[in-house]
Structure formats: C-alpha cells, structure tokens
PDB file of C-alpha atoms in Angstrom:
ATOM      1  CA  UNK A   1       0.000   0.000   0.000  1.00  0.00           C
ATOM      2  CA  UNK A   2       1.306   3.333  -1.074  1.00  0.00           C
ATOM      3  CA  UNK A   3       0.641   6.568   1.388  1.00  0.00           C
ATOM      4  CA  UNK A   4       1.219   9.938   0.054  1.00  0.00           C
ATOM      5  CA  UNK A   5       2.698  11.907   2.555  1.00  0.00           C
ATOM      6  CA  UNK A   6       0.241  15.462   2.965  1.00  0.00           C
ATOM      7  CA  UNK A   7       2.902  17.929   3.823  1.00  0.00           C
ATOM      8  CA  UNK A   8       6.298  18.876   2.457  1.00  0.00           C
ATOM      9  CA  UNK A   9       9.818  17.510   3.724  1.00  0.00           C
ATOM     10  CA  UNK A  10      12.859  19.419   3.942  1.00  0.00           C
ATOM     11  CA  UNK A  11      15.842  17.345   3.479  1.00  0.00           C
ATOM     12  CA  UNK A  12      18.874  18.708   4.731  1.00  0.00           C
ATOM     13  CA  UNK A  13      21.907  16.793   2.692  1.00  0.00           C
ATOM     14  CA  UNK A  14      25.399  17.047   2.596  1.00  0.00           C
ATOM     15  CA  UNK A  15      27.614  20.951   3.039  1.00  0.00           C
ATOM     16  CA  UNK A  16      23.857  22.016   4.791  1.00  0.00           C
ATOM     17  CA  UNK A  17      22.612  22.309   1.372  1.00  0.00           C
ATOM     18  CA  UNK A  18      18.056  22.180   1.643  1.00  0.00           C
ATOM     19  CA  UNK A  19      15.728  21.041  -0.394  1.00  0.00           C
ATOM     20  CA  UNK A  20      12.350  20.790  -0.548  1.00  0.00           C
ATOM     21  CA  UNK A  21      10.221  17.175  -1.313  1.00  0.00           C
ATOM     22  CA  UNK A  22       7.270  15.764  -1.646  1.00  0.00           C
ATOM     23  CA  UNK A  23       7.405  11.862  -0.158  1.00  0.00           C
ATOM     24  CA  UNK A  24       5.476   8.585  -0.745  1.00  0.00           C
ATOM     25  CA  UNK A  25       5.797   5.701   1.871  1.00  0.00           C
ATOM     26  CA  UNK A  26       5.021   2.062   0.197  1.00  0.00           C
ATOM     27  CA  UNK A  27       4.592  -0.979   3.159  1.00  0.00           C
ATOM     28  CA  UNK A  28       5.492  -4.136   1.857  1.00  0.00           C
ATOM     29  CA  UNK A  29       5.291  -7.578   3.871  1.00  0.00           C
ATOM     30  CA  UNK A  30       7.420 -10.891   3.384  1.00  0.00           C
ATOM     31  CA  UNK A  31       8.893 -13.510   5.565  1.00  0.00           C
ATOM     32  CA  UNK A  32      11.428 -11.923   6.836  1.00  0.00           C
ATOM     33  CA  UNK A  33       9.014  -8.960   8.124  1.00  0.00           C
ATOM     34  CA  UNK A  34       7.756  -6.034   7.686  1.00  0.00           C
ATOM     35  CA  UNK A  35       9.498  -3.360   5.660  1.00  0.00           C
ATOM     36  CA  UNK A  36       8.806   0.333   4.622  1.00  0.00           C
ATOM     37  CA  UNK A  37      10.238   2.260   1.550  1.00  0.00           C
ATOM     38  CA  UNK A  38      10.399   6.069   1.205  1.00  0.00           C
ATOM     39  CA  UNK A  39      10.624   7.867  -2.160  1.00  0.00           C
ATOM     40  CA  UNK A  40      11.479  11.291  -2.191  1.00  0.00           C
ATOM     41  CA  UNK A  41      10.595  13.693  -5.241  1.00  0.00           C
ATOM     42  CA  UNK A  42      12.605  17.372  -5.670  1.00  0.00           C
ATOM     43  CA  UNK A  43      10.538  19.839  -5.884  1.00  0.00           C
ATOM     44  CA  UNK A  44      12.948  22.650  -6.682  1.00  0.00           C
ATOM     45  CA  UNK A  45      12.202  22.459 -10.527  1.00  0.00           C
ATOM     46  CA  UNK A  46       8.590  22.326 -10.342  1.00  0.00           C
ATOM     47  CA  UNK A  47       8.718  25.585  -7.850  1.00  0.00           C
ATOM     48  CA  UNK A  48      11.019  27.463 -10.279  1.00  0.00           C
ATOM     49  CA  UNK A  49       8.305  26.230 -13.316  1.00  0.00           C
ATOM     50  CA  UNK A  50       5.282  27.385 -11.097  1.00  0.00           C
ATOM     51  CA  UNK A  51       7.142  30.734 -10.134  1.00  0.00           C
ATOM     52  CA  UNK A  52       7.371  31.148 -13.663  1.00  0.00           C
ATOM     53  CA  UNK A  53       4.491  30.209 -14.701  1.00  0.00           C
ATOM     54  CA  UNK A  54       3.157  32.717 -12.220  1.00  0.00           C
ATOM     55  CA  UNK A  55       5.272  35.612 -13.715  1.00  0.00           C
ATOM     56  CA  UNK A  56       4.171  34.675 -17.212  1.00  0.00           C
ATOM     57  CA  UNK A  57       0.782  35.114 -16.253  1.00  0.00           C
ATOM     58  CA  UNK A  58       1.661  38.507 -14.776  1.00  0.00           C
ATOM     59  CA  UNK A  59       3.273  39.486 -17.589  1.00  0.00           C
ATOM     60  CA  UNK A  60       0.256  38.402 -20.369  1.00  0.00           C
ATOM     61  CA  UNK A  61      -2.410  40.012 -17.255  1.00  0.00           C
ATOM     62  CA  UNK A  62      -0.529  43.353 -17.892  1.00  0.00           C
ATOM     63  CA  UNK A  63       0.322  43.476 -21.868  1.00  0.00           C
ATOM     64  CA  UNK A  64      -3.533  42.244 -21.775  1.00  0.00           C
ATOM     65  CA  UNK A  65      -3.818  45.693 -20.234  1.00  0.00           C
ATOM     66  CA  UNK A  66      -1.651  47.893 -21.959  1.00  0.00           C
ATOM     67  CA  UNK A  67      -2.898  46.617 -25.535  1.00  0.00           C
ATOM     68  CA  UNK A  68      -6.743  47.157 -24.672  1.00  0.00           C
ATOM     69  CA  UNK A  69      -5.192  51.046 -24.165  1.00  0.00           C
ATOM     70  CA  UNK A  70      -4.267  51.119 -27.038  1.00  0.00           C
ATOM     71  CA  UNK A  71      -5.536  53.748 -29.874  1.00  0.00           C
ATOM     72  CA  UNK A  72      -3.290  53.675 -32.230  1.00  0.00           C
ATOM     73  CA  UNK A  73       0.254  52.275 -33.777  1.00  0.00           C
ATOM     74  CA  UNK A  74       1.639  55.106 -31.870  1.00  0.00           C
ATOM     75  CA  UNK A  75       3.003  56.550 -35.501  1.00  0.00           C
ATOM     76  CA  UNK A  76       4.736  59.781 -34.630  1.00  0.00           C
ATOM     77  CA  UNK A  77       3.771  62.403 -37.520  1.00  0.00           C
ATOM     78  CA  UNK A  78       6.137  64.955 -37.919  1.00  0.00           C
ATOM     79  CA  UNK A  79       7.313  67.067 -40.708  1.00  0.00           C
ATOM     80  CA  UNK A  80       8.535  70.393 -39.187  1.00  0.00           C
ATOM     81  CA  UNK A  81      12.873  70.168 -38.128  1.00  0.00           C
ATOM     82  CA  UNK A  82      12.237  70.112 -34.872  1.00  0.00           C
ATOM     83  CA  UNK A  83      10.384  67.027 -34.617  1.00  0.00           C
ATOM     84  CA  UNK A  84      12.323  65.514 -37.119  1.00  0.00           C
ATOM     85  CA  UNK A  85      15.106  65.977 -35.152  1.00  0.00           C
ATOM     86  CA  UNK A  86      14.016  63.908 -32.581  1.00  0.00           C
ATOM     87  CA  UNK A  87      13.149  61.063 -34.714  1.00  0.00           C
ATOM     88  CA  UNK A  88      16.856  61.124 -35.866  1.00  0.00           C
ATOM     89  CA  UNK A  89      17.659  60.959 -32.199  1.00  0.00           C
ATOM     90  CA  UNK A  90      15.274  57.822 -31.956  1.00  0.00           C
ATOM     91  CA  UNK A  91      16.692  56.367 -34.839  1.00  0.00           C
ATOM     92  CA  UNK A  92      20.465  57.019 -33.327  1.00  0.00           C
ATOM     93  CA  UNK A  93      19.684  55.507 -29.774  1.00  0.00           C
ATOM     94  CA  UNK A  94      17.347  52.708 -30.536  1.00  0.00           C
ATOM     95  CA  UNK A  95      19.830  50.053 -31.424  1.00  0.00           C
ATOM     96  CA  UNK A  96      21.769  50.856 -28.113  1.00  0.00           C
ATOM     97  CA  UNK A  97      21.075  50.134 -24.510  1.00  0.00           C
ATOM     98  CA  UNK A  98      21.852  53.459 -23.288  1.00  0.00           C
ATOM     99  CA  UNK A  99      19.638  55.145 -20.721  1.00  0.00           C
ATOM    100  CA  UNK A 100      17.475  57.790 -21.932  1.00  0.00           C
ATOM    101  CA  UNK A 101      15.493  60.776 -20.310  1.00  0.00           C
ATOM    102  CA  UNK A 102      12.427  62.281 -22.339  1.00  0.00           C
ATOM    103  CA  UNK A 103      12.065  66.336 -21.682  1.00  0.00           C
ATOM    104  CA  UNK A 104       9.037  67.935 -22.452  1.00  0.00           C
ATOM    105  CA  UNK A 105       5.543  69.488 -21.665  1.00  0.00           C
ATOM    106  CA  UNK A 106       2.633  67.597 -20.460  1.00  0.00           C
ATOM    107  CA  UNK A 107       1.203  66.518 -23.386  1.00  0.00           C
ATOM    108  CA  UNK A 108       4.044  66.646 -25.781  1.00  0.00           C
ATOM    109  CA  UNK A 109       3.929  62.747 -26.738  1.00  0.00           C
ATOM    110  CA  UNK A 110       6.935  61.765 -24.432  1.00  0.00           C
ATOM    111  CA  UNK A 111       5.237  57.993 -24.338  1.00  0.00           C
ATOM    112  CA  UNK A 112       5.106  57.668 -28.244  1.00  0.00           C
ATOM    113  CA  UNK A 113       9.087  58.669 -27.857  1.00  0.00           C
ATOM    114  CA  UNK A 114       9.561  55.802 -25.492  1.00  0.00           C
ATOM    115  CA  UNK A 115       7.844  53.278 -27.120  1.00  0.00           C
ATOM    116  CA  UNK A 116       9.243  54.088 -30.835  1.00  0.00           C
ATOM    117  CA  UNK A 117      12.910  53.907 -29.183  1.00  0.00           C
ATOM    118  CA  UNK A 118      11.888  50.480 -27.487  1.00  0.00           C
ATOM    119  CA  UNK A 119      10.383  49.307 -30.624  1.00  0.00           C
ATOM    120  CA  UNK A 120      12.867  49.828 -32.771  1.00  0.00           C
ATOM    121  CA  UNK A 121      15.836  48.552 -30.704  1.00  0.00           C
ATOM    122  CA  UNK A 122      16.733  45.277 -30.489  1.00  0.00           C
ATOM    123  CA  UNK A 123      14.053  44.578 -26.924  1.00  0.00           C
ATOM    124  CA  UNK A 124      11.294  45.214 -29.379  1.00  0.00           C
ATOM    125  CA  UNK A 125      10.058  41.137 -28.848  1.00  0.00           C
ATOM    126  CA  UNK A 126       9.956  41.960 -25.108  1.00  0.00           C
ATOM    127  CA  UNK A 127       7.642  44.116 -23.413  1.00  0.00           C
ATOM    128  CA  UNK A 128       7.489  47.489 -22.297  1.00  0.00           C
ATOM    129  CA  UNK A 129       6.343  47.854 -19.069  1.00  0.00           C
ATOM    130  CA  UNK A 130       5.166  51.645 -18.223  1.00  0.00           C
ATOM    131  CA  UNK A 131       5.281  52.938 -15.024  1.00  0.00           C
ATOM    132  CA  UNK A 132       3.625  56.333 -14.310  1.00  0.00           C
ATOM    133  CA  UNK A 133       5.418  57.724 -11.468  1.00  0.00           C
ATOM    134  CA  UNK A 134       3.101  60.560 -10.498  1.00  0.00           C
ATOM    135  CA  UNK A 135       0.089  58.745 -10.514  1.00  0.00           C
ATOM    136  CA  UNK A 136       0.874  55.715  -7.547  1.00  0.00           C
ATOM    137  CA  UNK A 137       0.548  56.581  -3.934  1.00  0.00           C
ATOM    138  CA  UNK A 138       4.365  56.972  -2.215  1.00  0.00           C
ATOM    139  CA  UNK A 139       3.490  54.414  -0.020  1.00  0.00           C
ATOM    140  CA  UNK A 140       2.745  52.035  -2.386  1.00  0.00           C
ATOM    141  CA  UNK A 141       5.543  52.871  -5.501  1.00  0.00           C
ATOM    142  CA  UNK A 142       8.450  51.031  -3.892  1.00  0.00           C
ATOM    143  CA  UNK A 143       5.839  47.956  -4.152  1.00  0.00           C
ATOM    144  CA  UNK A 144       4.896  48.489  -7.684  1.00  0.00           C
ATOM    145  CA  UNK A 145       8.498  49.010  -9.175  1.00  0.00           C
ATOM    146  CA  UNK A 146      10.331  46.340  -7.066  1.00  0.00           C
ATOM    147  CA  UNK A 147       7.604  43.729  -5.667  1.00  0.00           C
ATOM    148  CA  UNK A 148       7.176  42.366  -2.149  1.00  0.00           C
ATOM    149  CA  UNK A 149       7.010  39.600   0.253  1.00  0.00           C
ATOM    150  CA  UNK A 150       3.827  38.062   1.850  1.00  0.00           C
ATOM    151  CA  UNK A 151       3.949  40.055   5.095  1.00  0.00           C
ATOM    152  CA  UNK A 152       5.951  42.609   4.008  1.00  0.00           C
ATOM    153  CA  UNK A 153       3.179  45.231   5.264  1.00  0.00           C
ATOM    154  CA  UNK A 154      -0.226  45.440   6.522  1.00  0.00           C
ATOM    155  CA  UNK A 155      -2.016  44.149   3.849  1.00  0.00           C
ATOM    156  CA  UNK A 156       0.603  41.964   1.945  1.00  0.00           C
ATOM    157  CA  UNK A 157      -1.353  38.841   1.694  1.00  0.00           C
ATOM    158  CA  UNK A 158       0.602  37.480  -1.032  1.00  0.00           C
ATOM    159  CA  UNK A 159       3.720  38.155  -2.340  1.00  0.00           C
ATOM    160  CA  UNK A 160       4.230  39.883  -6.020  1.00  0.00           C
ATOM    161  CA  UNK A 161       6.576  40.635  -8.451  1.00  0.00           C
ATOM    162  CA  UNK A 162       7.901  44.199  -9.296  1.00  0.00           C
ATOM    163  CA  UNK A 163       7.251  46.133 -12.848  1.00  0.00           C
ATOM    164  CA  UNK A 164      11.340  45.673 -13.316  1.00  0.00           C
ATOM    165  CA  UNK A 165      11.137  42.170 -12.610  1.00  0.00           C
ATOM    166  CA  UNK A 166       8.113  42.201 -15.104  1.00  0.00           C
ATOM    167  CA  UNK A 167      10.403  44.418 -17.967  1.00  0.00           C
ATOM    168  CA  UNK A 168      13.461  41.872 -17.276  1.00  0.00           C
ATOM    169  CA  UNK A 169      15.137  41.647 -20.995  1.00  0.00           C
ATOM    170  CA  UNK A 170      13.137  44.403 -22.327  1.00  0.00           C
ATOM    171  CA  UNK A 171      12.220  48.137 -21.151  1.00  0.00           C
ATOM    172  CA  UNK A 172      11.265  50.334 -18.717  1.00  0.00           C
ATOM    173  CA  UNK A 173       9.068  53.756 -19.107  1.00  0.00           C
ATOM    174  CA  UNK A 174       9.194  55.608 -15.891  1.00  0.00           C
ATOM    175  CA  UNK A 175       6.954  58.386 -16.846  1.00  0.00           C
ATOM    176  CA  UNK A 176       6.905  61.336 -14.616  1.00  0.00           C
ATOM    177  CA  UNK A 177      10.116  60.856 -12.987  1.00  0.00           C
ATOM    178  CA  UNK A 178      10.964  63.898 -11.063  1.00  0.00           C
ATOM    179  CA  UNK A 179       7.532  62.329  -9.131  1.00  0.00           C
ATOM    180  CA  UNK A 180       9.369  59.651  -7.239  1.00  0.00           C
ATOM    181  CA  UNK A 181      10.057  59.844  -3.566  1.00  0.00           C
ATOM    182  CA  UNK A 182      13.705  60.998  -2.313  1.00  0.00           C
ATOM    183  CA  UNK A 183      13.734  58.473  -0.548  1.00  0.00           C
ATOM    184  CA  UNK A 184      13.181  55.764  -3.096  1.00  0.00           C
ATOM    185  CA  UNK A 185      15.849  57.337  -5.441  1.00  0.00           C
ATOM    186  CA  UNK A 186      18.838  55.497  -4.155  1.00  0.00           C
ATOM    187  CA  UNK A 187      17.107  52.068  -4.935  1.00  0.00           C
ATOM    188  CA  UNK A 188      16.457  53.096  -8.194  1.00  0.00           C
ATOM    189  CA  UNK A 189      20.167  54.249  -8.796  1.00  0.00           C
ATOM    190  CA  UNK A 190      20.913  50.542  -7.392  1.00  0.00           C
ATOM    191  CA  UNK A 191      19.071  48.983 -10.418  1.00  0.00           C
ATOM    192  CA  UNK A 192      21.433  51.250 -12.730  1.00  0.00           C
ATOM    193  CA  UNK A 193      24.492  51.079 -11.626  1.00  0.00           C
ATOM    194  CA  UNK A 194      24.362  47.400 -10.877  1.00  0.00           C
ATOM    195  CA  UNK A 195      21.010  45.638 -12.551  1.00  0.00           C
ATOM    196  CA  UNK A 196      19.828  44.401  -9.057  1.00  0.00           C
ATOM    197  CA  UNK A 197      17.288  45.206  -6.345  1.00  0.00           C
ATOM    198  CA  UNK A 198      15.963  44.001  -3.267  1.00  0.00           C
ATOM    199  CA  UNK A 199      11.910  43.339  -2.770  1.00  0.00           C
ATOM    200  CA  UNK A 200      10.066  44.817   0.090  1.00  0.00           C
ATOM    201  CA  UNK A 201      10.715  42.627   2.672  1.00  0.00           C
ATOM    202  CA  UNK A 202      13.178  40.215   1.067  1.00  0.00           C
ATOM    203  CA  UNK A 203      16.608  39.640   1.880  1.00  0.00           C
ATOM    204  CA  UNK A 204      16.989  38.107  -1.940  1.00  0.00           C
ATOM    205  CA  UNK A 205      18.829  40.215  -4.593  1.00  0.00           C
ATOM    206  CA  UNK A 206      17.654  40.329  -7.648  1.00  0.00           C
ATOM    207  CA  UNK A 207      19.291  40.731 -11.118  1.00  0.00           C
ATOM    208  CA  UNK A 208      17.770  42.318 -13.624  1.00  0.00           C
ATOM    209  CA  UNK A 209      18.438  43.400 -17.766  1.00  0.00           C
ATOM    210  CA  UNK A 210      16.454  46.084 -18.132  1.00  0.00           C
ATOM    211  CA  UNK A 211      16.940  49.167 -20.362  1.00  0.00           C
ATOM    212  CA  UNK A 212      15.393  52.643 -18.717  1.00  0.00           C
ATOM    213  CA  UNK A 213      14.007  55.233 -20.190  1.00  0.00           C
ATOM    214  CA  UNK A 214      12.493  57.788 -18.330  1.00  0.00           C
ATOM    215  CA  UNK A 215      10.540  61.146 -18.449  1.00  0.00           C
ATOM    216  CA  UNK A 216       9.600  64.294 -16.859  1.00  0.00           C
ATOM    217  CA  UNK A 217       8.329  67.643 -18.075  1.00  0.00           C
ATOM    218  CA  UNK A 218       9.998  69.249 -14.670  1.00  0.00           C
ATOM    219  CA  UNK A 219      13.390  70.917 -14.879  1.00  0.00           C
ATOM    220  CA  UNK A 220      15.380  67.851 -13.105  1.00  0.00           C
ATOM    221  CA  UNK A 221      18.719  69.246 -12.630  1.00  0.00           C
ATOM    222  CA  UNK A 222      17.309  72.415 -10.944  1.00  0.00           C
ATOM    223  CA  UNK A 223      15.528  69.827  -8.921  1.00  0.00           C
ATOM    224  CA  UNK A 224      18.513  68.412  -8.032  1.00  0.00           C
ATOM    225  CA  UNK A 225      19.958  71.651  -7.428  1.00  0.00           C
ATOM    226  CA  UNK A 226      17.103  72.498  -5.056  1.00  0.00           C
ATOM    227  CA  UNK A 227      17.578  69.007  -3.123  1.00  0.00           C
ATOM    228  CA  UNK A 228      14.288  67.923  -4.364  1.00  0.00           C
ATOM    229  CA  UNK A 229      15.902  65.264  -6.673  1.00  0.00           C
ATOM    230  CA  UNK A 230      19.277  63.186  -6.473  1.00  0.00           C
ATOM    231  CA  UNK A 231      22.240  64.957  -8.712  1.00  0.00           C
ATOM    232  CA  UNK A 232      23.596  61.493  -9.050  1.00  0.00           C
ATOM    233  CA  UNK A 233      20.685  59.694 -10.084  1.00  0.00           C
ATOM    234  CA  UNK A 234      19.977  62.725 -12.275  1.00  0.00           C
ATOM    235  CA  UNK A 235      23.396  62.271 -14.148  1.00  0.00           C
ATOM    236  CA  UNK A 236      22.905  58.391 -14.479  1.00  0.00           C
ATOM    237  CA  UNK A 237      19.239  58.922 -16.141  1.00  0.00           C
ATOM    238  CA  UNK A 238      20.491  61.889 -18.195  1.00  0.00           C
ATOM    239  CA  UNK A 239      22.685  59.928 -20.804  1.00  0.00           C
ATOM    240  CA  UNK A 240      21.200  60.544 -23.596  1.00  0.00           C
ATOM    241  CA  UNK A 241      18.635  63.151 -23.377  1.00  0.00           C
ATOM    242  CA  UNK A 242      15.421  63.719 -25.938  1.00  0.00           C
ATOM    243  CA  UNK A 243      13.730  67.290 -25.919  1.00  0.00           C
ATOM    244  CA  UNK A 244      10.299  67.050 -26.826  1.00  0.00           C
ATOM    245  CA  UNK A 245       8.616  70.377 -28.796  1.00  0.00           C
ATOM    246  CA  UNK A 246       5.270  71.350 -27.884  1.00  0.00           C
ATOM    247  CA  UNK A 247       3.338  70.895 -31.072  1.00  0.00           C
ATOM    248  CA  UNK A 248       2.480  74.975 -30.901  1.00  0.00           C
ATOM    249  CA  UNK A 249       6.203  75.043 -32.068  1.00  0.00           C
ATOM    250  CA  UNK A 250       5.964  72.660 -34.313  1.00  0.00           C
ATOM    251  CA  UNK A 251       5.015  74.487 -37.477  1.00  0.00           C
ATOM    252  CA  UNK A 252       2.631  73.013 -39.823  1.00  0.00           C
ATOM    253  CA  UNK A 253       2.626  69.664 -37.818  1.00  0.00           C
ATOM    254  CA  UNK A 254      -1.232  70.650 -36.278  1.00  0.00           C
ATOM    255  CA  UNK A 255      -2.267  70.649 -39.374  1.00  0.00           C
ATOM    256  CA  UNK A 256      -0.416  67.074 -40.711  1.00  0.00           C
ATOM    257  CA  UNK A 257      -2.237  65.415 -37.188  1.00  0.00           C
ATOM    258  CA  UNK A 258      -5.588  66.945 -37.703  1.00  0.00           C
ATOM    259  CA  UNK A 259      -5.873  66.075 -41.330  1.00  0.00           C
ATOM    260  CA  UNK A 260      -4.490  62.417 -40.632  1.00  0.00           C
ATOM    261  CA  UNK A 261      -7.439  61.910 -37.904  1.00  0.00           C
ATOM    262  CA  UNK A 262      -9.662  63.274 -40.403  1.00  0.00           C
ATOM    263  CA  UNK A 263      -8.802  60.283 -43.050  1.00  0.00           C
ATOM    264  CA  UNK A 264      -8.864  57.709 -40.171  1.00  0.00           C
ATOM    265  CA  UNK A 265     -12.108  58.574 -38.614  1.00  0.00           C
ATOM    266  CA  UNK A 266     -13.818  59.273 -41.890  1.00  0.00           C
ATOM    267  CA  UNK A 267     -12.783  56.117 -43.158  1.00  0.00           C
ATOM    268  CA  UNK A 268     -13.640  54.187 -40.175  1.00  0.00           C
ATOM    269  CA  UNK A 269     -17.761  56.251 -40.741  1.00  0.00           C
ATOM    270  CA  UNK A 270     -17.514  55.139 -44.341  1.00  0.00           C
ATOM    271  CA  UNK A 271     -17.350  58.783 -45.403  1.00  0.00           C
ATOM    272  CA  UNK A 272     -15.075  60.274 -48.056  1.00  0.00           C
ATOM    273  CA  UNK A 273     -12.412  62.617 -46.067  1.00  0.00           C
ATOM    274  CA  UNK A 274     -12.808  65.872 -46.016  1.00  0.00           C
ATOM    275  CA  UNK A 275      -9.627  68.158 -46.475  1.00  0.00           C
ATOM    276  CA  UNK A 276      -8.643  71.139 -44.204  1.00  0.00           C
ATOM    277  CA  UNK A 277      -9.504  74.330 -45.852  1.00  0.00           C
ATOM    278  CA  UNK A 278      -6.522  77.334 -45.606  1.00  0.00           C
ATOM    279  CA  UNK A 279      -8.798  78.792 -43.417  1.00  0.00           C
ATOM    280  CA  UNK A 280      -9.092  75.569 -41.093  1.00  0.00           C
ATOM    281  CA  UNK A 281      -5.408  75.822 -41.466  1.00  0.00           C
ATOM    282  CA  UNK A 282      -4.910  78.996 -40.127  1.00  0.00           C
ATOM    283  CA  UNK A 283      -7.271  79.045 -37.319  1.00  0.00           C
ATOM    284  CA  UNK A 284      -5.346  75.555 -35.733  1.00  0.00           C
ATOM    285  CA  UNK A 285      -2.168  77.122 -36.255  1.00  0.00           C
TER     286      UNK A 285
END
C-alpha cells in the first residue's frame, strides 16, 4: 500500500545544502518482516516552473492591459525640423542600450518617444512595461516598481513581483520621474548602476536586464539643485537626453495630425475625407 505523505519535507543533505520534497511511503510484507520504503521527489524544478508560470501570467495580465489602451500604432507624424530631429535621435539611440530621459511638456507625446525607441531597438520582442510615477501613492511605488514579500506590510497577503522584474530583458518607461520619492531614489540608482534590487521585505537580490528610459516635463537638474531630486541619479538617467517640442512650435505639424485623424475617422464612418480648408489651417495654427 502506497501513502502519500500530505505535507512537504525538507531534506537537509550534505555541506547544509536544503531542499524541498514531496514523499510517498510504500509498506510491503514478506517472511522476513515487515518493511517500509520512502521515495522522495525534488521539488525545486517544479517551484522554479510554477514561479514562472506565475510571472508569465503577470506578464500576459498586464500586456492584456496595456494593448486594450491602445488607440493607435503610436506613428509619430512629424514634418517640421524640430520634430524631425528627434526622430533622428530615436533612430540614433534605438539600437543601443543606453539610458534615456524624455524632456518635455505635459502633453508633448513623451510615451510615443519611449515606445518608438523600445520598438525599434533590439528589446522590441519583449515588453514594455510603463510605469507612471506621479500617478501611484508613495506608499505604495516602492511595491509596484520592485515587488514584495507576503507580510511585508499590513495588507501583503501574497507576495508579487515588481514592474522591473516584469520588464526583465526588455524596457522600462518611468513616466513622470521627477515624481518619485527621495527616498526611493537610491534604490532606483541601485538597479542602474548594478542591474539588481531588493523586494520589500526580502533579503533576496535580484538581477535584472532592463533598459530605462524615463521622463519628466519638470526641470530635473534644478531639482537636483534644489535638493528635491538626487544629482547622481539625475546624471545616471540623463545619458542621452530627448527634448520634446510642444506641437504649438511645431510648425505646420497641427495641421499634418488633424488632417491624418480626419482620413482615419472618416474612413472608419464610411465617409469620403474631407480636407482642411486654408482657413481651417490657419485658425489651428
């Protein structure tokens, strides 16, 4: 008769090394007596495939997410110098891995930067994982970009992975960045100087490949400056910088966007498009 044992054994082997089993005990009678086998199963690999498993879900729960957001291919249209000019400088950093900090105005398109560098570098087949600095509670950030352990805090049921665990081989958007808490900085500086982190309540460090890019539409070095924001970190996001124009400065460009939303949403009511008059022209310049 075979008995599955209910609960997990910890086998401690030779050099104190641990592992983790689950155990059958078969009973077995002959003339000599009564005897009792024990099989032991690892279950190291099938914790590393269910942790796995478990980030993979993550991961397809939040591109699920991000792609039902989604409004367009996130073209950039842009014919005036000054927006050309920063597709040259998305065309010259794409292929690297070099960290990259998006200036501009609220509103600018700082996102549709990020996400044509990360999809034309060589990360493109992994996912971008946005972050949106501002927006998260300060209490709860630290959480969000580096994960916990169960019991980590009041409320930490369960533990959870980290949005850089979640961008591991692929890229970062920290959106907002002059937002995070002074306190947090140093962590973050952790992840680029070295590619590793420590989750809330974990004494495990964690390496991670991730490429950052981040952005703000705040004046980060007078932040720093002010004390408001770390010089250091500053310096370390700052390596290749991308200003953004407003589109007010942008020429002719109003009138490229409006006339391309035109085609799409007349074409999407069956209509034939109509085109922008001078006068339209004029008035949304």
């Amino acid at each position: 008769m075979n008995t599955f044992l209910p609960d997990v054994v910890k086998v401690i082997g030779s050099e104190e090394k641990e592992t983790l089993n689950e155990g059958t005990i078969s009973k077995y009678t002959s003339s000599e007596g009564t005897f009792y086998t024990l099989i032991l199963r690892n279950l190291e690999e099938r914790i590393k495939a269910d942790e796995k498993i478990a980030l993979l879900t993550s991961k397809t729960a939040y591109l699920e997410e991000e792609i039902q957001e989604l409004t367009s291919s996130y073209g950039i249209l842009a014919e005036d110098p000054s927006m050309v000019q920063v597709l040259n400088l998305i065309e010259q950093v794409a292929p690297t891995d070099a960290t990259v900090l998006i200036n501009g105005e609220t509103g600018t398109g700082k996102e549709l930067v990020a996400r044509a560098i990360h999809k034309a570098g060589s990360r493109s087949s992994k996912p971008l994982i946005r972050v949106n600095c501002g927006a998260i509670p300060a209490n709860l950030i630290e959480s969000e970009l580096f994960g916990h352990e169960k019991g980590a805090f009041t409320g930490a049921t369960t533990s959870r992975k980290g949005r850089f665990l979640l961008a591991d081989r692929g890229t970062i958007f920290l959106d907002e960045i002059g937002e995070l808490p002074l306190d947090l900085q140093p962590k973050l500086l952790r992840v680029l100087q070295e590619g590793e982190f420590d989750p809330l309540g974990s004494s495990e460090t964690i390496k991670v490949d991730v490429r950052i890019i981040a952005a703000t539409n705040r004046d980060l070095l007078n932040y720093a400056r002010e004390k408001k924001f770390r010089e250091d970190l500053y310096y370390r996001l700052n390596v290749f910088p991308v200003e953004v124009p407003p589109l007010r400065e942008r020429g002719n460009d109003i009138c490229l966007i409006a006339q391309e939303m035109i085609n799409k949403f007349s074409a999407k009511l069956g209509k034939e498009p109509t085109l922008l008059s001078e006068n339209d022209k004029a008035v949304l310049k």
